mmCIF file of C-alpha atoms and ligand atoms in Angstrom:
data_model
loop_
_atom_site.group_PDB
_atom_site.id
_atom_site.type_symbol
_atom_site.label_atom_id
_atom_site.label_comp_id
_atom_site.label_asym_id
_atom_site.label_seq_id
_atom_site.Cartn_x
_atom_site.Cartn_y
_atom_site.Cartn_z
ATOM 1 C CA UNK A 15 21.928 -18.416 43.998
ATOM 2 C CA UNK A 16 19.207 -15.374 44.301
ATOM 3 C CA UNK A 17 18.866 -13.160 46.569
ATOM 4 C CA UNK A 18 15.407 -12.460 48.787
ATOM 5 C CA UNK A 19 15.395 -8.401 46.588
ATOM 6 C CA UNK A 20 16.326 -10.291 43.667
ATOM 7 C CA UNK A 21 13.626 -13.057 44.398
ATOM 8 C CA UNK A 22 10.866 -10.350 45.320
ATOM 9 C CA UNK A 23 11.378 -7.288 42.194
ATOM 10 C CA UNK A 24 8.914 -7.826 39.950
ATOM 11 C CA UNK A 25 6.580 -10.180 42.183
ATOM 12 C CA UNK A 26 3.002 -9.387 41.542
ATOM 13 C CA UNK A 27 1.076 -11.144 44.111
ATOM 14 C CA UNK A 28 -0.124 -9.220 47.046
ATOM 15 C CA UNK A 29 0.410 -11.998 49.777
ATOM 16 C CA UNK A 30 1.832 -15.060 48.696
ATOM 17 C CA UNK A 31 5.752 -15.247 48.749
ATOM 18 C CA UNK A 32 5.355 -11.803 50.344
ATOM 19 C CA UNK A 33 7.390 -12.997 53.320
ATOM 20 C CA UNK A 34 10.349 -15.351 52.084
ATOM 21 C CA UNK A 35 12.649 -17.777 53.819
ATOM 22 C CA UNK A 36 15.915 -18.555 51.811
ATOM 23 C CA UNK A 37 18.413 -21.648 52.020
ATOM 24 C CA UNK A 38 21.262 -21.871 49.804
ATOM 25 C CA UNK A 39 20.940 -25.914 51.805
ATOM 26 C CA UNK A 40 18.231 -27.003 53.558
ATOM 27 C CA UNK A 41 17.037 -30.580 54.312
ATOM 28 C CA UNK A 42 13.608 -30.163 52.765
ATOM 29 C CA UNK A 43 11.638 -26.937 52.049
ATOM 30 C CA UNK A 44 7.990 -28.817 53.386
ATOM 31 C CA UNK A 45 10.063 -29.971 56.735
ATOM 32 C CA UNK A 46 10.606 -26.216 56.910
ATOM 33 C CA UNK A 47 7.365 -25.133 56.450
ATOM 34 C CA UNK A 48 5.555 -27.450 58.684
ATOM 35 C CA UNK A 49 7.776 -26.546 61.518
ATOM 36 C CA UNK A 50 7.284 -23.126 60.581
ATOM 37 C CA UNK A 51 3.236 -23.245 60.331
ATOM 38 C CA UNK A 52 3.231 -25.290 64.053
ATOM 39 C CA UNK A 53 4.166 -22.290 64.988
ATOM 40 C CA UNK A 54 1.286 -19.764 63.475
ATOM 41 C CA UNK A 55 3.387 -18.602 60.417
ATOM 42 C CA UNK A 56 1.449 -16.469 58.728
ATOM 43 C CA UNK A 57 -0.386 -17.891 55.419
ATOM 44 C CA UNK A 58 1.401 -17.545 52.089
ATOM 45 C CA UNK A 59 4.928 -17.501 53.981
ATOM 46 C CA UNK A 60 7.033 -19.899 51.144
ATOM 47 C CA UNK A 61 10.653 -21.696 51.853
ATOM 48 C CA UNK A 62 12.523 -21.049 49.244
ATOM 49 C CA UNK A 63 16.367 -23.322 48.825
ATOM 50 C CA UNK A 64 18.674 -24.025 46.003
ATOM 51 C CA UNK A 65 19.461 -27.809 47.110
ATOM 52 C CA UNK A 66 17.657 -30.474 49.752
ATOM 53 C CA UNK A 67 19.698 -33.069 51.134
ATOM 54 C CA UNK A 68 15.974 -34.398 51.964
ATOM 55 C CA UNK A 69 13.776 -33.389 49.792
ATOM 56 C CA UNK A 70 10.521 -35.436 50.734
ATOM 57 C CA UNK A 71 7.910 -37.020 47.830
ATOM 58 C CA UNK A 72 5.062 -39.197 47.555
ATOM 59 C CA UNK A 73 4.507 -42.241 49.571
ATOM 60 C CA UNK A 74 7.663 -41.652 51.132
ATOM 61 C CA UNK A 75 9.850 -41.608 48.457
ATOM 62 C CA UNK A 76 13.131 -38.898 48.744
ATOM 63 C CA UNK A 77 12.717 -36.086 45.571
ATOM 64 C CA UNK A 78 16.286 -35.715 44.869
ATOM 65 C CA UNK A 79 17.817 -32.258 42.285
ATOM 66 C CA UNK A 80 20.308 -31.013 41.194
ATOM 67 C CA UNK A 81 22.103 -27.302 42.850
ATOM 68 C CA UNK A 82 20.965 -25.008 41.442
ATOM 69 C CA UNK A 83 19.252 -25.819 38.538
ATOM 70 C CA UNK A 84 15.541 -26.492 40.005
ATOM 71 C CA UNK A 85 13.000 -25.255 41.345
ATOM 72 C CA UNK A 86 12.619 -26.519 45.314
ATOM 73 C CA UNK A 87 9.670 -24.455 47.184
ATOM 74 C CA UNK A 88 6.828 -24.655 50.073
ATOM 75 C CA UNK A 89 4.246 -22.802 50.982
ATOM 76 C CA UNK A 90 1.935 -22.682 53.570
ATOM 77 C CA UNK A 91 -1.955 -21.790 53.912
ATOM 78 C CA UNK A 92 -4.625 -22.239 55.510
ATOM 79 C CA UNK A 93 -8.051 -22.529 53.601
ATOM 80 C CA UNK A 94 -10.731 -23.486 55.892
ATOM 81 C CA UNK A 95 -11.309 -27.132 54.884
ATOM 82 C CA UNK A 96 -13.051 -29.975 56.436
ATOM 83 C CA UNK A 97 -11.212 -33.240 56.416
ATOM 84 C CA UNK A 98 -13.370 -34.453 53.542
ATOM 85 C CA UNK A 99 -12.209 -31.286 51.301
ATOM 86 C CA UNK A 100 -8.608 -31.194 52.040
ATOM 87 C CA UNK A 101 -7.823 -33.523 48.942
ATOM 88 C CA UNK A 102 -9.260 -31.097 46.761
ATOM 89 C CA UNK A 103 -5.625 -29.130 47.229
ATOM 90 C CA UNK A 104 -4.252 -31.260 45.658
ATOM 91 C CA UNK A 105 -5.958 -29.979 42.362
ATOM 92 C CA UNK A 106 -5.384 -26.013 43.078
ATOM 93 C CA UNK A 107 -1.502 -26.793 43.956
ATOM 94 C CA UNK A 108 -1.720 -29.219 40.984
ATOM 95 C CA UNK A 109 -3.447 -26.943 38.957
ATOM 96 C CA UNK A 110 -1.187 -23.430 39.442
ATOM 97 C CA UNK A 111 2.127 -24.419 38.882
ATOM 98 C CA UNK A 112 1.260 -26.272 35.343
ATOM 99 C CA UNK A 113 -0.614 -22.425 34.506
ATOM 100 C CA UNK A 114 2.615 -21.442 35.400
ATOM 101 C CA UNK A 115 4.759 -24.042 33.727
ATOM 102 C CA UNK A 116 3.078 -23.082 30.167
ATOM 103 C CA UNK A 117 2.988 -19.904 30.596
ATOM 104 C CA UNK A 118 6.954 -19.957 30.815
ATOM 105 C CA UNK A 119 7.395 -22.763 28.136
ATOM 106 C CA UNK A 120 4.734 -22.277 26.003
ATOM 107 C CA UNK A 121 3.760 -26.675 26.310
ATOM 108 C CA UNK A 122 0.651 -28.290 26.843
ATOM 109 C CA UNK A 123 1.107 -29.851 30.420
ATOM 110 C CA UNK A 124 -0.383 -32.724 31.249
ATOM 111 C CA UNK A 125 -1.419 -34.411 35.296
ATOM 112 C CA UNK A 126 -1.220 -37.698 36.103
ATOM 113 C CA UNK A 127 -3.164 -38.091 39.289
ATOM 114 C CA UNK A 128 -2.572 -37.435 42.121
ATOM 115 C CA UNK A 129 -0.677 -34.833 41.196
ATOM 116 C CA UNK A 130 2.236 -35.382 38.676
ATOM 117 C CA UNK A 131 2.204 -33.155 36.321
ATOM 118 C CA UNK A 132 3.966 -33.639 32.641
ATOM 119 C CA UNK A 133 5.417 -32.730 29.696
ATOM 120 C CA UNK A 134 6.153 -35.413 26.806
ATOM 121 C CA UNK A 135 4.794 -37.583 28.555
ATOM 122 C CA UNK A 136 7.609 -37.580 31.588
ATOM 123 C CA UNK A 137 6.951 -36.300 34.648
ATOM 124 C CA UNK A 138 8.754 -32.696 35.336
ATOM 125 C CA UNK A 139 7.069 -31.416 38.825
ATOM 126 C CA UNK A 140 5.890 -33.294 41.478
ATOM 127 C CA UNK A 141 3.880 -31.944 44.297
ATOM 128 C CA UNK A 142 3.829 -32.955 47.866
ATOM 129 C CA UNK A 143 1.263 -31.108 50.072
ATOM 130 C CA UNK A 144 0.710 -31.991 53.617
ATOM 131 C CA UNK A 145 -1.902 -31.511 55.835
ATOM 132 C CA UNK A 146 -2.759 -30.788 59.558
ATOM 133 C CA UNK A 147 -6.097 -30.948 61.116
ATOM 134 C CA UNK A 148 -7.976 -29.997 64.036
ATOM 135 C CA UNK A 149 -11.401 -32.001 64.785
ATOM 136 C CA UNK A 150 -12.581 -27.723 63.215
ATOM 137 C CA UNK A 151 -10.892 -29.140 60.121
ATOM 138 C CA UNK A 152 -8.062 -28.008 58.724
ATOM 139 C CA UNK A 153 -5.386 -25.836 60.194
ATOM 140 C CA UNK A 154 -2.724 -25.880 57.887
ATOM 141 C CA UNK A 155 -1.798 -26.903 54.047
ATOM 142 C CA UNK A 156 2.217 -26.928 53.353
ATOM 143 C CA UNK A 157 2.809 -26.911 49.475
ATOM 144 C CA UNK A 158 5.535 -28.791 48.552
ATOM 145 C CA UNK A 159 6.308 -28.103 44.670
ATOM 146 C CA UNK A 160 10.025 -29.383 42.476
ATOM 147 C CA UNK A 161 9.942 -28.386 39.607
ATOM 148 C CA UNK A 162 13.111 -30.307 37.054
ATOM 149 C CA UNK A 163 13.800 -26.640 35.741
ATOM 150 C CA UNK A 164 16.875 -26.405 33.718
ATOM 151 C CA UNK A 165 17.964 -30.316 34.583
ATOM 152 C CA UNK A 166 19.817 -31.358 31.745
ATOM 153 C CA UNK A 167 20.905 -35.216 32.930
ATOM 154 C CA UNK A 168 18.854 -37.898 35.123
ATOM 155 C CA UNK A 169 19.865 -40.959 36.755
ATOM 156 C CA UNK A 170 19.854 -44.494 35.256
ATOM 157 C CA UNK A 171 16.368 -45.869 36.798
ATOM 158 C CA UNK A 172 14.799 -41.920 35.760
ATOM 159 C CA UNK A 173 15.775 -40.924 32.240
ATOM 160 C CA UNK A 174 12.869 -42.986 30.609
ATOM 161 C CA UNK A 175 10.277 -40.760 33.866
ATOM 162 C CA UNK A 176 11.736 -37.440 34.329
ATOM 163 C CA UNK A 177 12.116 -34.391 31.998
ATOM 164 C CA UNK A 178 12.891 -30.567 32.684
ATOM 165 C CA UNK A 179 11.227 -27.837 30.975
ATOM 166 C CA UNK A 180 14.700 -26.853 29.713
ATOM 167 C CA UNK A 181 15.056 -29.610 28.172
ATOM 168 C CA UNK A 182 11.489 -29.289 26.475
ATOM 169 C CA UNK A 183 11.126 -26.376 25.563
ATOM 170 C CA UNK A 184 14.332 -26.893 23.998
ATOM 171 C CA UNK A 185 15.867 -22.976 25.598
ATOM 172 C CA UNK A 186 17.269 -22.165 29.531
ATOM 173 C CA UNK A 187 14.359 -21.659 31.448
ATOM 174 C CA UNK A 188 14.435 -18.328 33.567
ATOM 175 C CA UNK A 189 13.910 -19.867 37.962
ATOM 176 C CA UNK A 190 13.199 -16.341 38.877
ATOM 177 C CA UNK A 191 10.512 -15.477 36.120
ATOM 178 C CA UNK A 192 9.430 -19.409 36.419
ATOM 179 C CA UNK A 193 8.585 -18.779 40.759
ATOM 180 C CA UNK A 194 7.132 -15.703 40.692
ATOM 181 C CA UNK A 195 4.678 -17.475 37.879
ATOM 182 C CA UNK A 196 4.251 -20.674 40.166
ATOM 183 C CA UNK A 197 3.197 -17.846 43.388
ATOM 184 C CA UNK A 198 0.884 -15.624 40.992
ATOM 185 C CA UNK A 199 -0.929 -18.617 40.177
ATOM 186 C CA UNK A 200 -0.978 -20.125 43.280
ATOM 187 C CA UNK A 201 -2.145 -16.872 45.033
ATOM 188 C CA UNK A 202 -4.703 -16.287 41.841
ATOM 189 C CA UNK A 203 -6.495 -20.207 41.741
ATOM 190 C CA UNK A 204 -6.366 -20.397 45.922
ATOM 191 C CA UNK A 205 -8.715 -17.390 45.697
ATOM 192 C CA UNK A 206 -11.035 -20.381 44.046
ATOM 193 C CA UNK A 207 -10.443 -22.450 47.024
ATOM 194 C CA UNK A 208 -11.010 -19.415 50.103
ATOM 195 C CA UNK A 209 -14.418 -19.171 47.358
ATOM 196 C CA UNK A 210 -15.068 -22.887 48.366
ATOM 197 C CA UNK A 211 -15.659 -22.723 44.171
ATOM 198 C CA UNK A 212 -13.215 -26.420 43.208
ATOM 199 C CA UNK A 213 -15.186 -26.335 39.808
ATOM 200 C CA UNK A 214 -12.780 -24.328 38.292
ATOM 201 C CA UNK A 215 -9.991 -25.653 39.224
ATOM 202 C CA UNK A 216 -11.157 -29.730 39.037
ATOM 203 C CA UNK A 217 -12.512 -28.597 35.420
ATOM 204 C CA UNK A 218 -8.743 -27.180 34.372
ATOM 205 C CA UNK A 219 -7.180 -30.817 35.967
ATOM 206 C CA UNK A 220 -9.397 -32.434 34.354
ATOM 207 C CA UNK A 221 -8.835 -30.720 30.626
ATOM 208 C CA UNK A 222 -5.308 -31.293 30.747
ATOM 209 C CA UNK A 223 -5.702 -35.046 32.544
ATOM 210 C CA UNK A 224 -5.053 -37.591 29.958
ATOM 211 C CA UNK A 225 -6.285 -41.232 31.538
ATOM 212 C CA UNK A 226 -10.033 -40.991 31.090
ATOM 213 C CA UNK A 227 -11.526 -43.973 29.552
ATOM 214 C CA UNK A 228 -8.117 -46.109 29.762
ATOM 215 C CA UNK A 229 -6.524 -49.383 31.742
ATOM 216 C CA UNK A 230 -5.274 -48.032 35.066
ATOM 217 C CA UNK A 231 -2.933 -49.806 37.190
ATOM 218 C CA UNK A 232 -2.875 -48.555 40.780
ATOM 219 C CA UNK A 233 -0.305 -49.798 43.260
ATOM 220 C CA UNK A 234 -1.295 -48.514 46.724
ATOM 221 C CA UNK A 235 -0.544 -49.489 50.618
ATOM 222 C CA UNK A 236 -2.732 -53.821 50.303
ATOM 223 C CA UNK A 237 -1.885 -54.415 47.063
ATOM 224 C CA UNK A 238 -1.952 -53.280 42.791
ATOM 225 C CA UNK A 239 -5.767 -52.422 42.022
ATOM 226 C CA UNK A 240 -6.431 -52.803 37.779
ATOM 227 C CA UNK A 241 -9.724 -51.390 36.669
ATOM 228 C CA UNK A 242 -11.251 -48.274 33.691
ATOM 229 C CA UNK A 243 -10.500 -44.434 34.901
ATOM 230 C CA UNK A 244 -13.640 -43.188 34.836
ATOM 231 C CA UNK A 245 -12.797 -40.058 36.617
ATOM 232 C CA UNK A 246 -12.654 -38.012 39.785
ATOM 233 C CA UNK A 247 -15.212 -38.648 42.302
ATOM 234 C CA UNK A 248 -16.349 -34.914 44.322
ATOM 235 C CA UNK A 249 -13.205 -35.712 47.153
ATOM 236 C CA UNK A 250 -10.046 -35.891 44.604
ATOM 237 C CA UNK A 251 -10.602 -39.769 44.702
ATOM 238 C CA UNK A 252 -9.709 -41.445 41.493
ATOM 239 C CA UNK A 253 -12.855 -43.630 40.175
ATOM 240 C CA UNK A 254 -12.149 -46.745 38.628
ATOM 241 C CA UNK A 255 -14.846 -49.242 37.451
ATOM 242 C CA UNK A 256 -12.819 -53.023 37.874
ATOM 243 C CA UNK A 257 -13.954 -55.628 37.286
ATOM 244 C CA UNK A 258 -14.883 -56.068 40.361
ATOM 245 C CA UNK A 259 -17.076 -52.896 40.827
ATOM 246 C CA UNK A 260 -16.502 -49.289 40.558
ATOM 247 C CA UNK A 261 -14.190 -48.484 43.330
ATOM 248 C CA UNK A 262 -12.141 -44.460 44.337
ATOM 249 C CA UNK A 263 -8.657 -44.793 44.857
ATOM 250 C CA UNK A 264 -7.410 -41.927 47.096
ATOM 251 C CA UNK A 265 -3.559 -43.183 47.085
ATOM 252 C CA UNK A 266 -1.065 -44.397 45.421
ATOM 253 C CA UNK A 267 0.941 -45.112 42.030
ATOM 254 C CA UNK A 268 -0.764 -45.114 38.197
ATOM 255 C CA UNK A 269 0.471 -46.169 35.165
ATOM 256 C CA UNK A 270 -1.612 -46.034 32.303
ATOM 257 C CA UNK A 271 -1.850 -48.963 30.286
ATOM 258 C CA UNK A 272 -3.947 -48.525 27.017
HETATM 259 C C1 BTN B 318 6.401 -36.526 44.498
HETATM 260 O O1 BTN B 318 6.360 -36.124 43.278
HETATM 261 O O2 BTN B 318 6.608 -37.768 45.199
HETATM 262 C C2 BTN B 318 6.721 -35.386 45.673
HETATM 263 C C3 BTN B 318 7.705 -34.359 44.918
HETATM 264 C C4 BTN B 318 7.711 -33.073 46.309
HETATM 265 C C5 BTN B 318 9.467 -32.751 46.796
HETATM 266 C C6 BTN B 318 9.004 -30.856 46.757
HETATM 267 S S1 BTN B 318 10.400 -29.957 46.078
HETATM 268 C C7 BTN B 318 9.817 -29.057 47.191
HETATM 269 C C8 BTN B 318 9.228 -30.184 48.980
HETATM 270 N N1 BTN B 318 10.280 -30.139 49.371
HETATM 271 C C9 BTN B 318 9.704 -31.312 49.932
HETATM 272 O O3 BTN B 318 10.786 -32.194 50.695
HETATM 273 N N2 BTN B 318 9.113 -31.916 48.757
HETATM 274 C C10 BTN B 318 8.805 -30.642 48.432
#
């Protein structure tokens, strides 16, 4: 396990990660960051853990990660965003993480809607955003990032779906360097969020997305919807051309068919 001093040494950010909470083991870094955010913890604060006993995934699932081999952290942001534009935070987080992974592996990362990152067609990074609002807009956004860094074995059910940076890059990845690269990209891209400049972020996301023009199944609450994936809607939904017309989905699990 790293010490706080080690993780901060050489860090190039001015705000993100400067306030750092470190745990050998925790229930969930997102849960912890959310509690801190609700107690007015400052923007940029990061919760880092070596292991999670109740790691949270999207759609109520859990996030499993071997102790000591991966990256698990959550960061608090406080952008002035309306509820309508809050979904765009997903793309900010995905693009930041993708860039950091590319720096470390020299491989192109694929973005899968809404916020999975893939290497060689398999998931290497999951992102969970937990946003809070008042009537005036967003109060905070907790960005939780889990990366399979040096893990080499995945449980049976994940073997065809999951990979790690080490498996793809064929070399051990320095977790501290990756963490610092992630914080640097989050801080850099957050500059665009603050300026309301999501165009750059969405362009970066779109050019890493390979599903447009293909038929996709989206499993969501209330059933499965099938259609040709056309583009992102301005608020971050997935626009599908279905047999009965155009539909926009905002949550769900995507499988690309053709
Ligand atoms: C997903 O793909 O379903 C999202 C997974 C997000 C996992 C990360 S690990 C760090 C942070 N803390 C959590 O409990 N979840 C996120």
